[in-house]
Amino acid sequence: MTGNQIPQKLTQWPDERGRFGDYGGRFVPEILMPAIHELELEYEKARNDPSFFATLEELNREYTGRPNPLTLADRLTAYAGGAKIYLKREDLNHTGAHKINNVLGQLLLARRMGKKRIIAETGAGQHGVATATVAAKFGLDCIVYMGEVDTGRQRLNVFRMEYLGTKVVPVVSGSKTLKDAINEAIRDWVTNVESTFYCIGSVVGMHPYPMMVRDFQSIIGEETKRQHLEKEGRLPDALVACVGGGSNAMGMFYPFINDKSVAMHGVEAGGRGSGVGDHAATLSYGEPGILHGMLTYMLQTDDGQVGDVHSISAGLDYPGVGPEHSWLKDTGRAQYTSVTDAEALEAMVLLSKTEGIIPALESAHAVAYAVKLAGTMSPDKSVVICLSGRGDKDMEAVFDMVAKGGEK
Amino acid sequence: MNNLRGTLEAKRTKNRKILSIYLTAGYPDLQATVPLLKAIVDAGADLIELGVPFSDPQADGPVIQEASHKALEAGTTVGAIFPILKEFRRYSSVPVILMGYANPFMKYGWQRIVKDAAEAGANGFIIPDLPPEESDEFAVLCHDAGLDLIFLVSPVTTPERIEKINELTTGFIYAVSITGVTGVRQSLPPATHAFLKRLRQQTSHPALVGFGVANAESAQILAEESDGVIIGSAIIRRISEAESTQEACTSVGSFIREIRSALGENE
């Protein structure tokens, strides 16, 4: 299966209004409308141009190192005591996470469109690092907005971005985390709309981003499908991925949507409890609303203000979620659940000690749930975890927490 | 009868410039809003845009962001705005447009917000993140309640789109002077003037210019190429510098009088 097959699938969802069922859309200031229409048009042209996907495929292979393996986690499987557990190794990509799949696609498009100034938001810093990396490779100017809380807990990634020649702007408005970084990036975009390409890091925001980012991330699920067929001669029984905005999950799920035998589980950040401000489990506790240009499940107050969120992992610390996930939840095609900070930390240690793989805190959420799930399934079944990123970036924060005798 | 359209048409017929003033409801606190509204109309505003605060105001610059944040901290809710508006209506019939982001309105309920706004004496809505593509159902609700729904255009809006928005907007067209967020600018680019000229030729509704109007001088220049101006951040800044509501009213009042006189006095 190759990237050239992406175009055919796009005819299904979203519709021409950018809606997945009721979700999605284009709830943006008028200033951005021409830019969004232009982007939609240019993406349409690009996806009908075989040379665009040929270039993307080459970069995925020669620069990112794809395809990455589908690793059988035999000791973790033994620990869980049930279904076979496989790990889709997005942690082995260049820059250490799945984020680069999307960035390569978007910046190729930016280059086609003649946009020389790239802006991006970042939470954990993985998307920021991926954007800074590809901007350096393509010789583009890059500015990354990052909440001040996150620049504090992800110092290493700030340094990496700066080292790659990107300007990192700490965002001090609102809660000083990912959602505020997106607000600030949108403010930049409305100001510099004619010169600037906004490289959104997840399947969120206004149409066409949720669709476009999903398409670029679908390589995760496509490779998984092929690799699992090779190893097991059939499709997996369940897929498990963490969901913040939801791009690694969407990329893993999308190629399997029509394979009804494959269960899909999105795992959100349950934080330290179910109270408002204690978690970032949007689909588990939220309700539909309008945020960052899309109609989707979100966490909000009784008065419609965006809710405070908490997660141990900066990459899941977001009060919204991609609109296609909202639709998958309502249709029942995917199930969404959450695991706590403490469970994620335990899973991080567990995977490290059983498999010699240190996962990102975000991915550790998926590991925690998958171990529970596999334990309830028989040994002839299989579960694939999307191991969306590696944990090096979290070592300092985890070290501090352990030194303090637990999380804050 | 629609007070907003009547007011604007009357001004336009007499070739008078329209002055619209933006105020964040509940800033710096809920008690200050009615006195400030009174001071604003007493000083000669033709129209008020009453901002409904939101936690994540994407189209706003730092000044209005801060005002929204303070208003929310002071306990301002969507529902708290209607008693304020009713109280103001006992004093003045100057049109009031509610300006806010989509989510607090959606959470309050689209039907309920229209009903309560109409009952409280509001004249319409401006919702920056509800472009024509997403506003079909809300536009019908507004129309049925006799409320206006005002759309925005910007210097990057294509001529075809301006035409479409001219058909959809009611009351007036909100012309965003520059690409960017709200906030005072020391000067505006030449493109602004070309845009306003183009807009005038293409549209039938009154066009009011907002974003970046700093003082009497810039108000006068922009009003020459349009039907009037909208001033927000420059007002909010004066309120933030005042030490009491009374001082804020005095400061805002004298600033508006200055603008009013530059634009030409009301009769």
XYZ file of C-alpha atoms in Angstrom, chain A residues 192-365:
174
model
C 0.135 37.747 8.483
C -2.365 35.737 6.524
C -0.983 36.489 3.078
C 2.609 35.469 3.764
C 2.132 32.721 6.304
C 1.312 29.026 6.376
C -0.165 27.730 9.632
C 1.047 24.193 10.247
C -1.481 22.775 12.737
C -0.147 19.851 14.731
C -3.225 17.733 15.190
C -6.535 16.745 13.600
C -8.098 19.900 15.041
C -8.996 23.404 13.914
C -11.003 24.582 10.940
C -11.644 22.602 7.771
C -9.555 21.422 5.909
C -7.041 20.785 8.719
C -8.747 17.838 10.459
C -9.039 16.065 7.105
C -5.587 17.000 5.847
C -3.742 16.071 9.042
C -5.652 12.781 9.181
C -4.620 11.990 5.615
C -0.956 12.681 6.324
C -1.095 10.584 9.526
C -2.964 7.698 7.881
C 0.351 6.167 6.930
C 0.455 4.871 10.529
C -2.643 2.741 10.051
C -1.771 1.747 6.500
C 1.615 0.365 7.515
C 0.078 -1.299 10.565
C -2.504 -3.040 8.437
C 0.080 -4.365 6.002
C 2.548 -5.405 8.716
C -0.089 -7.141 10.810
C -1.316 -9.047 7.763
C 2.252 -10.146 7.084
C 2.852 -11.292 10.663
C -0.522 -12.754 11.587
C -2.236 -13.306 8.264
C -5.240 -11.257 9.404
C -6.273 -7.904 10.798
C -5.699 -6.966 14.462
C -8.631 -7.251 16.864
C -8.117 -3.943 18.622
C -6.250 -0.676 18.162
C -5.305 1.513 21.103
C -4.020 5.082 20.831
C -3.831 8.101 23.103
C -6.035 11.091 22.260
C -5.244 14.726 22.995
C -6.167 16.459 19.764
C -6.127 12.930 18.378
C -3.799 12.853 15.367
C -1.905 9.643 16.094
C -5.184 7.902 16.923
C -6.878 9.221 13.784
C -3.918 8.161 11.652
C -4.036 4.684 13.177
C -7.846 4.324 13.037
C -8.718 5.799 9.664
C -7.484 2.972 7.380
C -9.450 0.498 9.560
C -12.752 2.406 9.742
C -14.501 0.067 7.315
C -13.005 -3.071 8.895
C -15.773 -3.625 11.403
C -14.022 -6.504 13.183
C -11.301 -4.136 14.392
C -12.194 -2.411 17.687
C -10.822 1.092 18.184
C -9.991 2.554 21.564
C -8.971 6.159 22.148
C -7.382 6.841 25.510
C -7.678 10.308 26.994
C -5.833 11.942 29.856
C -7.745 11.221 33.055
C -5.318 13.387 35.037
C -5.837 13.339 38.788
C -9.620 13.030 38.928
C -12.969 13.617 37.228
C -13.494 17.186 38.480
C -13.331 20.186 36.130
C -9.700 21.220 35.755
C -8.355 17.872 36.928
C -8.216 16.067 33.582
C -8.181 16.538 29.801
C -10.663 13.772 28.937
C -12.752 15.725 26.462
C -14.762 12.880 24.940
C -15.272 11.195 28.300
C -16.552 14.263 30.169
C -17.157 17.035 27.627
C -20.022 18.162 25.421
C -20.247 19.675 21.921
C -19.118 23.268 21.564
C -17.132 25.577 19.282
C -13.407 25.944 19.796
C -10.507 26.823 17.497
C -12.642 26.915 14.390
C -14.432 23.590 14.853
C -17.637 22.228 16.325
C -16.548 19.332 18.498
C -16.640 17.880 21.991
C -14.923 20.232 24.385
C -14.494 20.857 28.074
C -16.341 23.969 29.150
C -17.945 25.702 32.092
C -21.699 26.123 32.598
C -21.325 29.536 30.985
C -19.586 28.300 27.836
C -16.071 29.368 28.789
C -13.306 26.976 27.789
C -12.601 24.631 30.690
C -9.309 24.311 32.520
C -7.466 21.093 31.834
C -4.776 19.086 33.533
C -2.610 16.235 32.418
C 0.804 15.000 33.389
C 1.576 15.014 29.665
C 1.733 18.364 27.915
C 0.739 16.748 24.625
C -2.679 15.647 25.891
C -3.402 18.835 27.832
C -6.096 20.180 25.495
C -9.786 20.990 26.159
C -10.949 20.080 22.645
C -10.530 17.083 20.352
C -10.526 16.456 16.618
C -14.072 16.607 15.177
C -13.771 13.224 13.475
C -13.230 11.638 16.898
C -16.449 13.308 18.099
C -18.194 11.707 15.175
C -16.579 8.285 15.762
C -17.712 8.496 19.384
C -21.321 9.377 18.552
C -21.569 6.721 15.868
C -20.055 4.176 18.255
C -17.351 3.204 15.757
C -14.652 3.988 18.321
C -14.685 3.824 22.114
C -13.071 6.447 24.269
C -11.814 5.987 27.780
C -9.288 7.609 30.063
C -6.391 6.665 32.298
C -4.963 8.699 35.157
C -1.601 10.418 35.511
C -0.540 7.739 37.977
C -1.536 4.881 35.661
C 0.343 6.518 32.776
C 3.482 6.876 34.912
C 3.252 3.232 35.941
C 2.828 2.174 32.324
C 5.865 4.215 31.351
C 7.944 2.250 33.837
C 6.290 -1.026 32.832
C 7.076 -0.695 29.134
C 10.600 0.467 29.918
C 11.311 -2.552 32.110
C 9.550 -5.228 30.060
C 10.476 -4.138 26.550
C 13.393 -1.749 26.932
C 11.345 1.004 25.284
C 10.773 4.270 27.130
C 7.499 5.700 25.826
C 6.423 9.330 25.826
C 4.031 10.116 28.678
C 1.304 10.612 26.063
C 1.843 7.146 24.574
C 2.077 5.659 28.066
C -1.656 6.393 28.415
